[in-house]
CSV table of C-alpha atoms in Angstrom, one decimal:
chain,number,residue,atom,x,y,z
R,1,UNK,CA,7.2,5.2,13.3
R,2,UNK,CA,5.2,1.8,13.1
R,3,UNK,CA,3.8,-0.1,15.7
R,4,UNK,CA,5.1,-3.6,15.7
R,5,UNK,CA,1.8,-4.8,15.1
R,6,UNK,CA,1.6,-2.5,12.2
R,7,UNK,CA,5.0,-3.3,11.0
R,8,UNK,CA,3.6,-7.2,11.4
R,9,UNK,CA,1.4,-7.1,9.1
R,10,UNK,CA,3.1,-4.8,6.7
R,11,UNK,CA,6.1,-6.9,6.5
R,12,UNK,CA,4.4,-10.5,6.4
R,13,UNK,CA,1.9,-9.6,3.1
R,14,UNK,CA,5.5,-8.8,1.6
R,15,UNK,CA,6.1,-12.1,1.9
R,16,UNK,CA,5.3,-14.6,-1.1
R,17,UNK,CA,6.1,-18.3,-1.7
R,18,UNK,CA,7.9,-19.2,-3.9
R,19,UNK,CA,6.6,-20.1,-7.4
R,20,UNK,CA,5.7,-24.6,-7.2
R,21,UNK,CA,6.8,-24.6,-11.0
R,22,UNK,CA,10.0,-22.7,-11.8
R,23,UNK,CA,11.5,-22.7,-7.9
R,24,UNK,CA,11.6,-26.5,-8.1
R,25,UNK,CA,14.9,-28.4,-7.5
R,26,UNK,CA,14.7,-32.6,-7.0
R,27,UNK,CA,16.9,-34.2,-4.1
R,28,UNK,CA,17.9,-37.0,-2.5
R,29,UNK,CA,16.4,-39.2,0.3
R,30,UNK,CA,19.5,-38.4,2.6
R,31,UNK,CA,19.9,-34.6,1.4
R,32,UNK,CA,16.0,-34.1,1.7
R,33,UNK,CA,16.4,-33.3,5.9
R,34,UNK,CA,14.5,-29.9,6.1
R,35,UNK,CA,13.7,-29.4,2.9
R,36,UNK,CA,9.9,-27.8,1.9
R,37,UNK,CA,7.8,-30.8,-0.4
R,38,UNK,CA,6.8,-29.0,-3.7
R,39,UNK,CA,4.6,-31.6,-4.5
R,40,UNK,CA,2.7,-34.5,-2.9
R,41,UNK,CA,3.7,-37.8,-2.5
R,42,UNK,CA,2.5,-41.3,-3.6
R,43,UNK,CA,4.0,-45.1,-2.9
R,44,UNK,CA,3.3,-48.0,-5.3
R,45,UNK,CA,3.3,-50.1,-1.9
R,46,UNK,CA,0.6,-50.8,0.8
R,47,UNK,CA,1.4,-50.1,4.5
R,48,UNK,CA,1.5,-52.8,5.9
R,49,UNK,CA,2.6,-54.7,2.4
R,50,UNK,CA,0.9,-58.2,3.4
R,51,UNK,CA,-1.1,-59.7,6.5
R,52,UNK,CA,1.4,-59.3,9.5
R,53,UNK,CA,1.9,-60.4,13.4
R,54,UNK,CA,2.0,-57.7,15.7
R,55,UNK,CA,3.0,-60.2,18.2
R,56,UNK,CA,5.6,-63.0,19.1
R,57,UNK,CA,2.6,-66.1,19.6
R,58,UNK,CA,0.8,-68.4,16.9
R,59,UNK,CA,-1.3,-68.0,14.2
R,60,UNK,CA,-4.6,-70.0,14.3
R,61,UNK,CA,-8.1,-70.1,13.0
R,62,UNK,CA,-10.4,-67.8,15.6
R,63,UNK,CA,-13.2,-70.8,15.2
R,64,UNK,CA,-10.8,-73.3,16.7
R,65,UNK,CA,-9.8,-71.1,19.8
R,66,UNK,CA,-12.5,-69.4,20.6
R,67,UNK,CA,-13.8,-71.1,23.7
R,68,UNK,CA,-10.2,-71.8,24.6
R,69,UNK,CA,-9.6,-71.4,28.7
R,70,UNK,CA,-7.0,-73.0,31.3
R,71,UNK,CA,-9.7,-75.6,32.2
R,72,UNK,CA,-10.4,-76.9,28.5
R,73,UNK,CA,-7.6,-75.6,26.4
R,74,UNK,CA,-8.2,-75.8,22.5
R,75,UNK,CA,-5.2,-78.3,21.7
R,76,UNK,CA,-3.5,-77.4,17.8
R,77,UNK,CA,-1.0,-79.3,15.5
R,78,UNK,CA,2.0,-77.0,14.5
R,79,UNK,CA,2.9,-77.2,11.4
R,80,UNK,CA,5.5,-74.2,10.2
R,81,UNK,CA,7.6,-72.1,12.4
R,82,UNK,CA,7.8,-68.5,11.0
R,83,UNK,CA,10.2,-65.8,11.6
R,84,UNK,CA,10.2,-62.2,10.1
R,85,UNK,CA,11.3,-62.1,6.5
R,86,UNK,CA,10.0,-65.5,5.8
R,87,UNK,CA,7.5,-66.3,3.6
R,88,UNK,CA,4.8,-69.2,4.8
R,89,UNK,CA,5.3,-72.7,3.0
R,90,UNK,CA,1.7,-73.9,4.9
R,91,UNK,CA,-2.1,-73.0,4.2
R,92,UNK,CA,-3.3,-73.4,8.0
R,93,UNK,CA,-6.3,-75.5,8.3
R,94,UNK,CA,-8.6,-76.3,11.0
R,95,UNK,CA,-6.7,-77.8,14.0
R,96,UNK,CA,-3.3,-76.5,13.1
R,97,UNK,CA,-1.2,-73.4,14.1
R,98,UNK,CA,2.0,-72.1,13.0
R,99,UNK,CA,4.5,-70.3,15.2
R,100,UNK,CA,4.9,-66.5,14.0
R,101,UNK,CA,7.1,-63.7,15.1
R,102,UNK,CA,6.4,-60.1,15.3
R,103,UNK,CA,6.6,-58.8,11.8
R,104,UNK,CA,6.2,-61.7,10.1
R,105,UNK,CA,4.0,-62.9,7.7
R,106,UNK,CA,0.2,-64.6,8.3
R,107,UNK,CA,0.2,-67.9,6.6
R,108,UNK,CA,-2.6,-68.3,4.6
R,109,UNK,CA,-6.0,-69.9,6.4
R,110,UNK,CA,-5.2,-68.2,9.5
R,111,UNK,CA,-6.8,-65.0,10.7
R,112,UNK,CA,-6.0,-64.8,14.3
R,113,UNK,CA,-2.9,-64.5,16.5
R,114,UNK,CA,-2.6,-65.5,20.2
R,115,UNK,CA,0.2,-64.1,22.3
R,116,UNK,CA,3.2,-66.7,23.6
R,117,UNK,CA,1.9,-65.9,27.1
R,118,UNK,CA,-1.1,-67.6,27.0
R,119,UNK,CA,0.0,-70.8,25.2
R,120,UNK,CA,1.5,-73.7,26.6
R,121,UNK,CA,3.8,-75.4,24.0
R,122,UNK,CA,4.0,-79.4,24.1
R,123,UNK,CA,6.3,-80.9,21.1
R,124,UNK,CA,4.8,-80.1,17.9
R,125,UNK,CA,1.4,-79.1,19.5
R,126,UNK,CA,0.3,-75.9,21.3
R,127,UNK,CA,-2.5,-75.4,24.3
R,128,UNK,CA,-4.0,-72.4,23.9
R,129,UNK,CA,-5.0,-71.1,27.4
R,130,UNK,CA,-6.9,-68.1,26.7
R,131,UNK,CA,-9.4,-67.2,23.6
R,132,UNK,CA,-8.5,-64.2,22.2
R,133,UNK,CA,-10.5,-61.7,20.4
R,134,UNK,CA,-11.2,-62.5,16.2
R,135,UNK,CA,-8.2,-61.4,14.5
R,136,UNK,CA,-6.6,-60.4,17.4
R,137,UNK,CA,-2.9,-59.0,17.1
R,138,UNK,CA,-3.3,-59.1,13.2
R,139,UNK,CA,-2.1,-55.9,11.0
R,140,UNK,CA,-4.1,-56.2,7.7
R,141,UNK,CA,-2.5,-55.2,4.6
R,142,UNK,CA,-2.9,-51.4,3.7
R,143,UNK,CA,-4.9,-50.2,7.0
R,144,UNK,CA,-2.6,-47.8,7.1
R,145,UNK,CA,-2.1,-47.0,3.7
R,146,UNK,CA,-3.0,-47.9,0.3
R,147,UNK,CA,-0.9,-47.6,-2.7
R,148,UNK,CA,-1.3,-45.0,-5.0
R,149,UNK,CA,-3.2,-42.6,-2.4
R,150,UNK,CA,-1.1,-39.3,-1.2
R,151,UNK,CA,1.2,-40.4,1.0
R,152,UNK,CA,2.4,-36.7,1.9
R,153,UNK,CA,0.9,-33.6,1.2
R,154,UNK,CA,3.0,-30.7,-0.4
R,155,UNK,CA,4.3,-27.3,1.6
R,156,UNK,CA,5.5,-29.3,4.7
R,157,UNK,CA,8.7,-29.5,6.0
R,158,UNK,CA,10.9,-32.9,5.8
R,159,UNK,CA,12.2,-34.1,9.1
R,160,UNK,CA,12.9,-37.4,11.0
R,161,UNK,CA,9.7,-38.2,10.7
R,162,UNK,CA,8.6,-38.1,7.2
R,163,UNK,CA,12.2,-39.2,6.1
R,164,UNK,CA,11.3,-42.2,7.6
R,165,UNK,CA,7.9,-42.7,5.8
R,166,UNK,CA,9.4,-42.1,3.0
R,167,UNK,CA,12.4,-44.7,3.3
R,168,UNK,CA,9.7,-47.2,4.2
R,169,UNK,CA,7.7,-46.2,1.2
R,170,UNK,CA,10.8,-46.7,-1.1
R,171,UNK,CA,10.3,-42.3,-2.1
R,172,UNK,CA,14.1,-42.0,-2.7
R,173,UNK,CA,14.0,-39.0,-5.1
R,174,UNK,CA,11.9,-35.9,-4.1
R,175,UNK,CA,10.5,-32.6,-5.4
R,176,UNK,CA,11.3,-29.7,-3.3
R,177,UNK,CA,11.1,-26.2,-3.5
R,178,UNK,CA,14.6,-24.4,-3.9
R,179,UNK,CA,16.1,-22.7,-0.6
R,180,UNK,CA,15.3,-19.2,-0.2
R,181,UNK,CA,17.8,-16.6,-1.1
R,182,UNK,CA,19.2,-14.4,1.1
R,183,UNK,CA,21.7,-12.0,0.8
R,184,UNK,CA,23.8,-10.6,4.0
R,185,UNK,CA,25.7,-7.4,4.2
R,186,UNK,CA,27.4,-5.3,7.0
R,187,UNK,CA,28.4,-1.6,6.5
R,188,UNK,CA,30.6,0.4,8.4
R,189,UNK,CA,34.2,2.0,8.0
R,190,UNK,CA,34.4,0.7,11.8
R,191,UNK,CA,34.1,-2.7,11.3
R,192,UNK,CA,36.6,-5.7,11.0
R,193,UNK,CA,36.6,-9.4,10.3
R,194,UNK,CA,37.3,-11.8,13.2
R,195,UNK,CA,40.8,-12.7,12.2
R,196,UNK,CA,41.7,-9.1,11.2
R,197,UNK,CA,43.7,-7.1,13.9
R,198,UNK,CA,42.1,-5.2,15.4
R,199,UNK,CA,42.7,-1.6,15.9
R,200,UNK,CA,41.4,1.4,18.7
R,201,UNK,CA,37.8,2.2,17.3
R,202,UNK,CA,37.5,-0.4,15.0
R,203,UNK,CA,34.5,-3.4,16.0
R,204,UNK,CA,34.2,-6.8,14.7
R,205,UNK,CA,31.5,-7.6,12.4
R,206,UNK,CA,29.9,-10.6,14.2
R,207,UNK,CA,26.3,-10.0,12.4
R,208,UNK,CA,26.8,-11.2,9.4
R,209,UNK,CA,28.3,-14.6,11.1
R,210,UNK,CA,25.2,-14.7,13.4
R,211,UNK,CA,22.7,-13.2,10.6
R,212,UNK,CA,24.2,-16.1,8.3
R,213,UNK,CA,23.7,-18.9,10.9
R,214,UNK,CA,20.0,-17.9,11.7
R,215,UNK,CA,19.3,-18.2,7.9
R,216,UNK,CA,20.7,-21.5,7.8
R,217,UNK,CA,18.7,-22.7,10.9
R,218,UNK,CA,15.3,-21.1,9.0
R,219,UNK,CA,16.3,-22.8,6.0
R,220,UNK,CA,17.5,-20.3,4.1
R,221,UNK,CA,20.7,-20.0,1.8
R,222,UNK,CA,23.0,-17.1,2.8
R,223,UNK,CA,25.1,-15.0,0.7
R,224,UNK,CA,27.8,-13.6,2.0
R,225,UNK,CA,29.0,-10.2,0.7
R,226,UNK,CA,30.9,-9.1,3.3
R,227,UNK,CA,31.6,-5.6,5.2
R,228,UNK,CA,30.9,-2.2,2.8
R,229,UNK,CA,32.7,0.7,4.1
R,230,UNK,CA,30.4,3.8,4.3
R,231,UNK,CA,30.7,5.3,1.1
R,232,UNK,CA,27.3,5.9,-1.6
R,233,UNK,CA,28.8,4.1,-4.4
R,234,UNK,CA,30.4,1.4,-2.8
R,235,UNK,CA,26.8,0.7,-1.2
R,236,UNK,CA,24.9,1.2,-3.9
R,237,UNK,CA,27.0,-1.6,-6.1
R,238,UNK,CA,26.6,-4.3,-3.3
R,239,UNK,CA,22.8,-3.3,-3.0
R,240,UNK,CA,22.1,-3.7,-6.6
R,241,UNK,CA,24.2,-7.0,-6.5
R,242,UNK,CA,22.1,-8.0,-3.4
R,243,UNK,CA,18.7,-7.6,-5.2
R,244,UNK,CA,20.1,-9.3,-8.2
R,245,UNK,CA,21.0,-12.3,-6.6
R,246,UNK,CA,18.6,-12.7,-3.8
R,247,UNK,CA,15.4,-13.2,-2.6
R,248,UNK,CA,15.6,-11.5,0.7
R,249,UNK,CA,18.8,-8.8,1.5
R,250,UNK,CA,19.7,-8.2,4.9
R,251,UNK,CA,22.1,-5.5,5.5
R,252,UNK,CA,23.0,-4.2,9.0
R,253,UNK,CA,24.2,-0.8,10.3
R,254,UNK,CA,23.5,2.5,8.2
R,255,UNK,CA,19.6,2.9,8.7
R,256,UNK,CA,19.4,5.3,11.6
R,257,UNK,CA,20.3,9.3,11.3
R,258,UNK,CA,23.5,9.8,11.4
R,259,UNK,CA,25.6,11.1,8.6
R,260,UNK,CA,26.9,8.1,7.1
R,261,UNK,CA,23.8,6.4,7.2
R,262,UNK,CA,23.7,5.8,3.4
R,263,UNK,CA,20.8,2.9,3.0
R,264,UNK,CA,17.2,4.4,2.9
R,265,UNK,CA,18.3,6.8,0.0
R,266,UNK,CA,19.9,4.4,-2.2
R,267,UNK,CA,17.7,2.1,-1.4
R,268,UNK,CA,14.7,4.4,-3.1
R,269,UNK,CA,18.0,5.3,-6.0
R,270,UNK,CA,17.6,1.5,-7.1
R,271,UNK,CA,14.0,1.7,-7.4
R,272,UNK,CA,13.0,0.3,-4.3
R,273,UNK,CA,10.1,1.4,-2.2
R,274,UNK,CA,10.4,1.3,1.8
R,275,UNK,CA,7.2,0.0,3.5
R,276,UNK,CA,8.8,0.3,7.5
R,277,UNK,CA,11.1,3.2,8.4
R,278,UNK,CA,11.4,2.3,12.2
R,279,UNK,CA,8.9,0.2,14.6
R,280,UNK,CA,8.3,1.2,18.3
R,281,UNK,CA,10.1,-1.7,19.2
R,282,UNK,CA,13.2,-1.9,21.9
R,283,UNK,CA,15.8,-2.7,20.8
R,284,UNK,CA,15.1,-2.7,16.9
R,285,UNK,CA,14.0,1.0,16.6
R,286,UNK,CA,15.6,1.8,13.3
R,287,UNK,CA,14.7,-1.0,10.8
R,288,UNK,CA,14.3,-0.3,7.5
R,289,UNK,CA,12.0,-3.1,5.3
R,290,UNK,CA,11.7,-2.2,1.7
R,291,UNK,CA,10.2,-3.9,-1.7
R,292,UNK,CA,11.7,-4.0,-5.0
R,293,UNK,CA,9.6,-4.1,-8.4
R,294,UNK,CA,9.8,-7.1,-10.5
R,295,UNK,CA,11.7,-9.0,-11.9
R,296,UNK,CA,13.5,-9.4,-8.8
R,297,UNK,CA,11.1,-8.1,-6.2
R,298,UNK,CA,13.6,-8.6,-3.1
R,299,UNK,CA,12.6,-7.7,0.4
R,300,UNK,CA,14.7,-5.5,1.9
R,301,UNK,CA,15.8,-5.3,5.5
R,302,UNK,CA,18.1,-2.7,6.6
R,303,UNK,CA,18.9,-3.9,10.3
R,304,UNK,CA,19.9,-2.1,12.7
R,305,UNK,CA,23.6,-2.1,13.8
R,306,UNK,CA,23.7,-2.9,17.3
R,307,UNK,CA,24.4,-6.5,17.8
R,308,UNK,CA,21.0,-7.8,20.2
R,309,UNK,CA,18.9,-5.3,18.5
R,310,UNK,CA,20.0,-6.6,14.9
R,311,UNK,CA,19.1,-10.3,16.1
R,312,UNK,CA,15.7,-9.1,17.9
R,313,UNK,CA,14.9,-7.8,14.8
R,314,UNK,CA,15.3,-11.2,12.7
R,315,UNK,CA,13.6,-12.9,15.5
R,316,UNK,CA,10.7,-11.1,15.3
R,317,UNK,CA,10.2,-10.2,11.6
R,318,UNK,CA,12.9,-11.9,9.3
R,319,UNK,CA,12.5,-15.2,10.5
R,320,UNK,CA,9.0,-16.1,9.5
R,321,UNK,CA,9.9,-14.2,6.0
R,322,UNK,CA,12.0,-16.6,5.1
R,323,UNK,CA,9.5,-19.5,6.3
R,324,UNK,CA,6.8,-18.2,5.1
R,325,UNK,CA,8.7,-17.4,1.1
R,326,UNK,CA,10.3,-21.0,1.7
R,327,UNK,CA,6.6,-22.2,1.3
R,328,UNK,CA,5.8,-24.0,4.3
R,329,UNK,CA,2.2,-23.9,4.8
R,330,UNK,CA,2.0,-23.8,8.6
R,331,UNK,CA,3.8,-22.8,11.1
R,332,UNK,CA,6.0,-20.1,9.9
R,333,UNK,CA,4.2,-17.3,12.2
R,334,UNK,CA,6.0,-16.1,15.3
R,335,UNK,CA,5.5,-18.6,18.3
R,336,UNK,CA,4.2,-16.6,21.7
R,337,UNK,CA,3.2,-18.7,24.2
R,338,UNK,CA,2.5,-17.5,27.9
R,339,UNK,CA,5.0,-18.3,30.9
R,340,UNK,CA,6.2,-17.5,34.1
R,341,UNK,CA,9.2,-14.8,34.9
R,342,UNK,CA,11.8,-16.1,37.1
R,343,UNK,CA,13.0,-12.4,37.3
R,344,UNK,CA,11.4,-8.8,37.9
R,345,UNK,CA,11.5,-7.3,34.1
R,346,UNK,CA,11.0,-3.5,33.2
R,347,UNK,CA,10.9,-0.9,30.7
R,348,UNK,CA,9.6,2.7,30.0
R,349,UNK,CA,6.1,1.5,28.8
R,350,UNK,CA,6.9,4.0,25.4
R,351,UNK,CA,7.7,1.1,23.1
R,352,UNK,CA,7.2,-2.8,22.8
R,353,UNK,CA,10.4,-4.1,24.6
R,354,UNK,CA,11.6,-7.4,24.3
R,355,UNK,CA,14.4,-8.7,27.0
R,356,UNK,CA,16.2,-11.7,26.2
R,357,UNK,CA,16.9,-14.8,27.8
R,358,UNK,CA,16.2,-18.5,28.6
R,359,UNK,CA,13.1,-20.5,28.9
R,360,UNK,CA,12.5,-23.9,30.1
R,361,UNK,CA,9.7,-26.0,30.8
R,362,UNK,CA,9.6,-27.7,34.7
R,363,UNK,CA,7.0,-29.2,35.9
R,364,UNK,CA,5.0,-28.7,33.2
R,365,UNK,CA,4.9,-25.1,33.4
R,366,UNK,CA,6.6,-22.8,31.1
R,367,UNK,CA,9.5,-20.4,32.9
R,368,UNK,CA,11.2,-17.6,31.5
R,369,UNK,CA,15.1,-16.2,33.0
R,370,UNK,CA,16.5,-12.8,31.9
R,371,UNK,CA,20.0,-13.1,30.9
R,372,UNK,CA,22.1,-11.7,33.3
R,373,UNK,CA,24.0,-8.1,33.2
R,374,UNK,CA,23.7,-5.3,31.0
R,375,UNK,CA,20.7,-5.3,28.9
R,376,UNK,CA,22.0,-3.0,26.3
R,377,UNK,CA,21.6,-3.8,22.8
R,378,UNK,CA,25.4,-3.3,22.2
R,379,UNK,CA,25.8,-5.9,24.1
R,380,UNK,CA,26.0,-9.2,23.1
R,381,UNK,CA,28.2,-11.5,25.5
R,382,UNK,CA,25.1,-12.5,27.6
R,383,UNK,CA,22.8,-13.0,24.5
R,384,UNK,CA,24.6,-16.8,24.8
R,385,UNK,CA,21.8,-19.7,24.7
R,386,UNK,CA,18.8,-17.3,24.3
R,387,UNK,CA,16.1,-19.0,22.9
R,388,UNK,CA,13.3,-16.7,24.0
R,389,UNK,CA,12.5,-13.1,24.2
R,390,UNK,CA,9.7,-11.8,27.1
R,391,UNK,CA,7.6,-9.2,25.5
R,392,UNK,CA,6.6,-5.9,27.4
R,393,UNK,CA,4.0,-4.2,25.2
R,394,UNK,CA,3.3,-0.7,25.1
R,395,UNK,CA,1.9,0.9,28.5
R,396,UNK,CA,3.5,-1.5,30.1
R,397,UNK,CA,6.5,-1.1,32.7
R,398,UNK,CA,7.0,-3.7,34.6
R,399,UNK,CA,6.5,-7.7,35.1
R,400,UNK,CA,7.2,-9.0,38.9
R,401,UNK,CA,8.8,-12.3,39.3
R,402,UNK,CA,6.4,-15.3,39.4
R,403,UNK,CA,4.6,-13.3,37.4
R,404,UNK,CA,2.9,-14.3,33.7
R,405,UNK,CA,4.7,-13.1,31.0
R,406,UNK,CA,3.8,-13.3,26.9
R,407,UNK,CA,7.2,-14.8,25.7
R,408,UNK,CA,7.9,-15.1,21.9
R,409,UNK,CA,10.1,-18.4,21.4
R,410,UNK,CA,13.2,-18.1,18.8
């Protein structure tokens, strides 16, 4: 058995981005949310394009208003009026202003821009009350950026943010590595589909719904192959179709002892080699993580069955597989951070346990609560709205309430 730090690091060097010339697809602007940049990014425009106001006022020379006050106000001739999305008719010379807008363009001649509130306006002149500072409220063209330099660097994720960089940089069509692969497969005689109906002894299969859903939200692409009944051959056909068509395979249920537990010897059948057997972890005990030999070379995860110990197991080890292949280039590692228990947590101190449950932020300080109710790993009506998972490690039993606790965020 592994220790989950052992397991870690076993299970992470599997791991390899994919390939930035053959896993390459190019998107849309609008389809491009989450996506991984394959390459960088350049505009053939300046940020800001041209001389702008960052301020409703006028636009004057500095010399003219610098010695302006309340008491002996520098009086200027206005001569244009300009709103945003207007280009400037005048060439502003000494003793004239123009009225500008936030946004808009500076007219030519002027360098300066002094705010509304400390102008007094008087027909077609303006008393400027107040000197401001040279060039004040003026964004120059390209301090922020200049055409033709990287805009964005590759192997980041696309989100609201950099969607809206590159709208404003007019980057419309974009080069992104494909979505990672990943094949999901339950196995059991027992198990049922949610609309079958159901039978004494049978179980619904709900982890390939939430196994398929947590690939989707690490930006994977699921495969669906449905429920295998528990018999070699059957098993060993939607394997080998698994690692054909997939990066990663996740396949739930048949990886312990028992007698139908099928997975770890055709796994090795196929060619594959198993790197994990089981981690000292609770719950997530008997997980299976295997490597295939080229061409395919598929990780393999056989997951344990039980429901909360099948999603503890993503959490902690599938999860920043997939981010990590999808070939982000930070941030894919497990998030711990340190908080405070709202509740009295335990264990037997014989294996890293992780208890799941809910954590907030009030008050600036970070606060874990255990769901409520049975904390068995077949159980998975109170694993509603988890989003984070205290950690007991080894040797250690318990965790009082206002207590710190190391709390890995999912």
């Amino acid at each position: 058995m592994r220790s989950v730090n052992e397991a870690e690091n076993i299970i992470f060097n599997l791991a390899k981005p994919l390939n930035n010339q053959t896993d390459i697809e190019t998107v849309d602007l609008l389809t491009a949310t989450g996506r991984i940049l394959a390459s960088p990014v350049t505009s053939k425009l300046d940020f800001p394009h041209w001389d702008n106001s960052a301020m409703d006022g006028y636009a004057v020379i500095y010399q003219d208003v610098r010695e302006a006050s309340e008491k002996k106000p520098a009086v200027l001739k206005l001569v244009e009026d300009i709103p945003a999305g207007y280009q400037p008719q005048s060439n502003i010379q000494s003793g004239q202003a123009a009225r500008i807008f936030t946004g808009a363009v500076m007219p030519q001649g002027a360098d300066t821009v002094v705010m509304q509130e400390n102008t007094r306006r008087e027909d077609n002149q303006v008393f400027i009350l107040k000197a401001p500072e040279a060039q004040e409220f003026v964004r120059h063209r390209a301090a922020y950026y200049q055409a033709g330099a990287e805009l964005l660097p590759p192997n980041i994720q696309l989100n609201a943010p950099e969607i809206a960089v590159l709208a404003a940089a007019q980057c419309t069509k974009l080069n992104v590595f494909r979505r990672v692969k990943v094949a999901i497969l339950s196995t059991g005689n027992e198990l049922v589909t949610p609309d079958d109906n159901l039978q004494p002894g049978q179980i619904v299969d709900s982890n390939q719904y939430a196994l398929a859903a947590l690939v989707k939200q690490s930006g994977g692409e699921p495969l669906i192959l449905g429920i295998i009944k528990d018999e070699p051959e059957a098993l060993k056909q939607a394997i080998s179709k698994a690692i054909a068509n997939a990066d990663i395979v996740l396949s739930s249920g048949g990886v312990s002892v028992g007698d139908y537990d099928y997975v770890k010897k055709i796994i090795e059948s196929l060619g594959g080699e198993i790197k994990v057997n089981s981690v000292a972890m609770k719950p997530g005990k008997p997980l299976t993580v295997a490597r295939f030999p080229m061409p395919n070379s598929s990780i393999y995860f056989g997951l344990p069955g039980n429901p909360v110990s099948a999603l503890v197991s993503y959490w902690r080890f599938v999860q920043p597989v997939i981010k990590k292949c999808s070939s982000i280039a930070e941030g894919w590692q497990p998030k711990f951070i340190k908080a405070q228990t709202n509740d009295d947590l335990s264990s037997n101190g014989k294996r890293e346990t992780y208890i799941w449950g809910k954590l907030d932020l009030i008050d600036g300080v970070y606060q874990f609560s255990a769901a409520g109710g049975s904390k068995s790993s077949g159980n998975l009506i109170n694993l509603a709205q988890t989003n984070a998972l205290a950690v007991l490690e080894v040797g250690k039993s318990s965790v009082k309430a206002g207590e710190e606790v190391k709390v890995l965020q999912v």
